[in-house]
One Martini backbone bead per residue (centre of mass of N, CA, C, O) as a GRO file, in nm:
protein
  206
    1MET     BB    1   2.210  -3.733   0.012
    2SER     BB    2   2.050  -3.451  -0.032
    3THR     BB    3   1.922  -3.226  -0.271
    4PRO     BB    4   1.892  -2.912  -0.304
    5HIS     BB    5   1.709  -2.663  -0.396
    6VAL     BB    6   1.725  -2.471  -0.692
    7PHE     BB    7   1.697  -2.144  -0.741
    8ASN     BB    8   1.510  -1.988  -1.018
    9PRO     BB    9   1.434  -1.667  -1.110
   10LEU     BB   10   1.370  -1.756  -1.432
   11ASP     BB   11   1.142  -1.911  -1.376
   12LYS     BB   12   0.824  -1.903  -1.476
   13LYS     BB   13   0.687  -1.925  -1.197
   14ASN     BB   14   0.855  -1.706  -1.051
   15LEU     BB   15   0.778  -1.478  -1.239
   16GLY     BB   16   0.473  -1.502  -1.194
   17GLU     BB   17   0.478  -1.450  -0.884
   18SER     BB   18   0.580  -1.158  -0.910
   19VAL     BB   19   0.317  -1.056  -1.030
   20VAL     BB   20   0.131  -1.121  -0.795
   21GLN     BB   21   0.284  -0.951  -0.582
   22ALA     BB   22   0.246  -0.681  -0.729
   23ILE     BB   23  -0.068  -0.664  -0.712
   24GLU     BB   24  -0.082  -0.692  -0.392
   25ARG     BB   25   0.068  -0.398  -0.349
   26ILE     BB   26  -0.173  -0.259  -0.442
   27THR     BB   27  -0.392  -0.013  -0.414
   28PRO     BB   28  -0.709  -0.009  -0.376
   29VAL     BB   29  -0.999   0.060  -0.581
   30LYS     BB   30  -1.268   0.181  -0.701
   31LEU     BB   31  -1.477   0.071  -0.952
   32ALA     BB   32  -1.616   0.322  -0.935
   33GLY     BB   33  -1.501   0.564  -1.142
   34LEU     BB   34  -1.277   0.473  -1.320
   35LYS     BB   35  -1.008   0.589  -1.457
   36GLU     BB   36  -0.855   0.643  -1.735
   37PHE     BB   37  -0.632   0.403  -1.903
   38ASN     BB   38  -0.344   0.245  -2.000
   39GLY     BB   39  -0.343  -0.096  -2.095
   40ALA     BB   40  -0.239  -0.420  -2.017
   41GLY     BB   41  -0.361  -0.711  -1.806
   42ILE     BB   42  -0.434  -0.748  -1.465
   43TYR     BB   43  -0.699  -0.846  -1.221
   44ALA     BB   44  -0.884  -0.756  -0.913
   45ILE     BB   45  -1.193  -0.833  -0.744
   46TYR     BB   46  -1.380  -0.688  -0.468
   47TYR     BB   47  -1.591  -0.778  -0.185
   48SER     BB   48  -1.799  -0.570   0.081
   49GLY     BB   49  -2.091  -0.650   0.122
   50GLY     BB   50  -2.449  -0.764   0.208
   51PHE     BB   51  -2.467  -1.028   0.068
   52ALA     BB   52  -2.526  -1.304   0.237
   53PRO     BB   53  -2.362  -1.532   0.075
   54TYR     BB   54  -2.091  -1.322   0.090
   55LEU     BB   55  -2.002  -1.250   0.386
   56PRO     BB   56  -1.739  -1.412   0.439
   57LEU     BB   57  -1.586  -1.251   0.223
   58ALA     BB   58  -1.639  -0.960   0.316
   59VAL     BB   59  -1.491  -0.987   0.586
   60GLN     BB   60  -1.204  -1.027   0.456
   61ASN     BB   61  -1.240  -0.714   0.320
   62HIS     BB   62  -1.194  -0.610   0.619
   63PRO     BB   63  -1.058  -0.313   0.547
   64THR     BB   64  -0.889  -0.492   0.338
   65PRO     BB   65  -0.845  -0.620   0.044
   66THR     BB   66  -0.767  -0.994  -0.010
   67HIS     BB   67  -1.029  -1.145  -0.156
   68PRO     BB   68  -1.120  -1.232  -0.447
   69ILE     BB   69  -1.407  -1.275  -0.665
   70TYR     BB   70  -1.225  -1.176  -0.918
   71VAL     BB   71  -1.028  -1.267  -1.205
   72GLY     BB   72  -0.826  -1.116  -1.477
   73LYS     BB   73  -0.794  -1.019  -1.826
   74ALA     BB   74  -0.621  -0.789  -2.067
   75VAL     BB   75  -0.589  -0.755  -2.413
   76ALA     BB   76  -0.487  -0.659  -2.695
   77ALA     BB   77  -0.577  -0.608  -2.994
   78GLY     BB   78  -0.418  -0.886  -3.158
   79ALA     BB   79  -0.247  -1.057  -2.956
   80ARG     BB   80  -0.326  -1.355  -3.047
   81LYS     BB   81  -0.176  -1.284  -3.341
   82GLY     BB   82   0.092  -1.111  -3.305
   83ILE     BB   83   0.017  -0.770  -3.381
   84VAL     BB   84   0.151  -0.653  -3.119
   85GLU     BB   85   0.289  -0.500  -2.884
   86ILE     BB   86   0.407  -0.622  -2.591
   87SER     BB   87   0.309  -0.386  -2.392
   88GLY     BB   88   0.021  -0.247  -2.463
   89LEU     BB   89   0.016   0.087  -2.414
   90GLU     BB   90  -0.205   0.175  -2.653
   91THR     BB   91  -0.419   0.053  -2.478
   92LYS     BB   92  -0.759   0.010  -2.305
   93ALA     BB   93  -0.831  -0.284  -2.214
   94LEU     BB   94  -0.836  -0.278  -1.902
   95TRP     BB   95  -1.039  -0.050  -1.857
   96LEU     BB   96  -1.268  -0.169  -2.034
   97ARG     BB   97  -1.306  -0.427  -1.870
   98LEU     BB   98  -1.379  -0.292  -1.599
   99ARG     BB   99  -1.619  -0.131  -1.707
  100LYS     BB  100  -1.785  -0.378  -1.789
  101HIS     BB  101  -1.807  -0.497  -1.505
  102ALA     BB  102  -1.957  -0.259  -1.384
  103GLU     BB  103  -2.210  -0.296  -1.561
  104SER     BB  104  -2.285  -0.578  -1.459
  105ILE     BB  105  -2.323  -0.499  -1.163
  106ARG     BB  106  -2.544  -0.289  -1.204
  107ALA     BB  107  -2.746  -0.508  -1.330
  108GLY     BB  108  -2.727  -0.681  -1.087
  109ALA     BB  109  -2.873  -0.842  -0.852
  110ASP     BB  110  -2.778  -0.763  -0.518
  111LEU     BB  111  -2.590  -0.525  -0.627
  112ASP     BB  112  -2.317  -0.289  -0.543
  113LEU     BB  113  -2.068  -0.104  -0.674
  114ALA     BB  114  -1.967   0.026  -0.397
  115ASP     BB  115  -1.862  -0.285  -0.301
  116PHE     BB  116  -1.615  -0.239  -0.509
  117HIS     BB  117  -1.287  -0.343  -0.579
  118CYS     BB  118  -0.950  -0.284  -0.724
  119ARG     BB  119  -0.682  -0.441  -0.899
  120TYR     BB  120  -0.408  -0.337  -1.120
  121LEU     BB  121  -0.182  -0.460  -1.394
  122VAL     BB  122   0.061  -0.347  -1.602
  123ILE     BB  123   0.183  -0.571  -1.856
  124ASP     BB  124   0.338  -0.777  -2.031
  125GLU     BB  125   0.198  -0.999  -2.242
  126ILE     BB  126   0.361  -1.263  -2.153
  127TRP     BB  127   0.230  -1.244  -1.834
  128ILE     BB  128  -0.081  -1.247  -1.826
  129GLY     BB  129  -0.172  -1.547  -1.823
  130LEU     BB  130   0.001  -1.638  -1.579
  131GLY     BB  131  -0.104  -1.438  -1.370
  132GLU     BB  132  -0.398  -1.530  -1.376
  133SER     BB  133  -0.357  -1.828  -1.303
  134LEU     BB  134  -0.220  -1.776  -1.021
  135LEU     BB  135  -0.456  -1.624  -0.893
  136ILE     BB  136  -0.658  -1.856  -0.913
  137GLN     BB  137  -0.490  -2.061  -0.751
  138ALA     BB  138  -0.464  -1.888  -0.485
  139TYR     BB  139  -0.805  -1.807  -0.456
  140ALA     BB  140  -1.052  -1.920  -0.587
  141PRO     BB  141  -1.266  -1.745  -0.710
  142LEU     BB  142  -1.599  -1.746  -0.710
  143TRP     BB  143  -1.643  -1.630  -1.020
  144ASN     BB  144  -1.440  -1.861  -1.140
  145THR     BB  145  -1.558  -2.145  -0.990
  146THR     BB  146  -1.886  -2.128  -0.895
  147VAL     BB  147  -1.988  -1.840  -1.032
  148GLU     BB  148  -2.020  -1.847  -1.346
  149GLY     BB  149  -2.010  -1.569  -1.610
  150PHE     BB  150  -1.927  -1.271  -1.558
  151GLY     BB  151  -1.721  -1.250  -1.826
  152ASN     BB  152  -1.933  -1.266  -2.025
  153ASN     BB  153  -2.066  -1.240  -2.338
  154ASP     BB  154  -2.260  -1.169  -2.581
  155PRO     BB  155  -2.354  -1.429  -2.804
  156GLY     BB  156  -2.586  -1.364  -2.969
  157ALA     BB  157  -2.851  -1.445  -3.171
  158GLY     BB  158  -2.715  -1.732  -3.272
  159ARG     BB  159  -2.681  -1.828  -2.931
  160LEU     BB  160  -2.972  -1.869  -2.762
  161ARG     BB  161  -2.946  -2.191  -2.679
  162GLY     BB  162  -2.804  -2.141  -2.444
  163LYS     BB  163  -2.697  -2.123  -2.122
  164ARG     BB  164  -2.720  -1.972  -1.836
  165PRO     BB  165  -2.534  -1.833  -1.626
  166ALA     BB  166  -2.493  -1.848  -1.293
  167TRP     BB  167  -2.466  -1.546  -1.243
  168ASP     BB  168  -2.746  -1.473  -1.384
  169GLU     BB  169  -2.923  -1.649  -1.199
  170LEU     BB  170  -2.841  -1.483  -0.936
  171HIS     BB  171  -2.794  -1.192  -1.119
  172PRO     BB  172  -3.022  -1.050  -1.259
  173GLY     BB  173  -3.010  -0.807  -1.574
  174ARG     BB  174  -2.892  -0.904  -1.822
  175SER     BB  175  -3.041  -0.902  -2.121
  176TRP     BB  176  -2.906  -1.144  -2.274
  177ALA     BB  177  -2.951  -1.365  -2.047
  178ALA     BB  178  -3.269  -1.372  -2.052
  179ARG     BB  179  -3.266  -1.533  -2.346
  180LEU     BB  180  -3.181  -1.780  -2.210
  181LYS     BB  181  -3.149  -2.060  -2.076
  182ALA     BB  182  -3.146  -2.224  -1.813
  183ALA     BB  183  -2.952  -2.313  -1.584
  184LYS     BB  184  -2.813  -2.589  -1.456
  185LEU     BB  185  -2.855  -2.426  -1.198
  186ASN     BB  186  -3.032  -2.321  -0.958
  187ARG     BB  187  -3.046  -2.107  -0.705
  188ALA     BB  188  -3.023  -2.322  -0.483
  189GLY     BB  189  -2.772  -2.464  -0.597
  190ILE     BB  190  -2.587  -2.219  -0.592
  191LEU     BB  191  -2.605  -2.161  -0.286
  192THR     BB  192  -2.481  -2.428  -0.201
  193ALA     BB  193  -2.207  -2.384  -0.341
  194ILE     BB  194  -2.135  -2.128  -0.186
  195GLY     BB  195  -2.131  -2.251   0.098
  196LYS     BB  196  -1.888  -2.435   0.040
  197HIS     BB  197  -1.691  -2.213  -0.033
  198MET     BB  198  -1.721  -2.044   0.244
  199ALA     BB  199  -1.606  -2.257   0.450
  200ARG     BB  200  -1.301  -2.161   0.435
  201PHE     BB  201  -1.355  -1.906   0.643
  202ASN     BB  202  -1.504  -1.975   0.913
  203THR     BB  203  -1.784  -1.808   0.870
  204PRO     BB  204  -2.070  -1.701   0.945
  205THR     BB  205  -2.371  -1.624   0.753
  206GLU     BB  206  -2.546  -1.497   1.026
   0.00000   0.00000   0.00000
């Protein structure tokens, strides 16, 4: 006789999944002109524009965004050292992170910030990392897995020998990325990788 699985609502994975479900219930808002707010947490960014390589994904996000192109997290300054309050409600880390992403999109070629929406969830610090990981596992967002580097920061003058992120190779415009060496894959190689990623949607690209 087999033993049935015993559901534990307090299991770490189940608690993390509740965080994912919570962010998916949030009404998406335009990334452009996002109003200032407090808190740390997780977020999902969605694309619905006309950049040809991304069209299969964009189709999925009409009329309601359902498949993020990127997910991430934002923690309060000092969180990694354990010197902030667990709630992180006195920080603007999440809003600042989304605002920085908006600036990257504005700078990137072939992208229009008006084509991007986001969902964000302010949560206790302890669940931020797990929530982000589960969102990535659930959706394998394009900019997290195939066209990496969107969330990168300026490496500084002392690290300009590094290679340019794939995101910047495809969407040039960020000034610091232009100073780096060419990416591991050229534009053609990146577009090939995107095509393979988009095949999951079973939607023609043309």
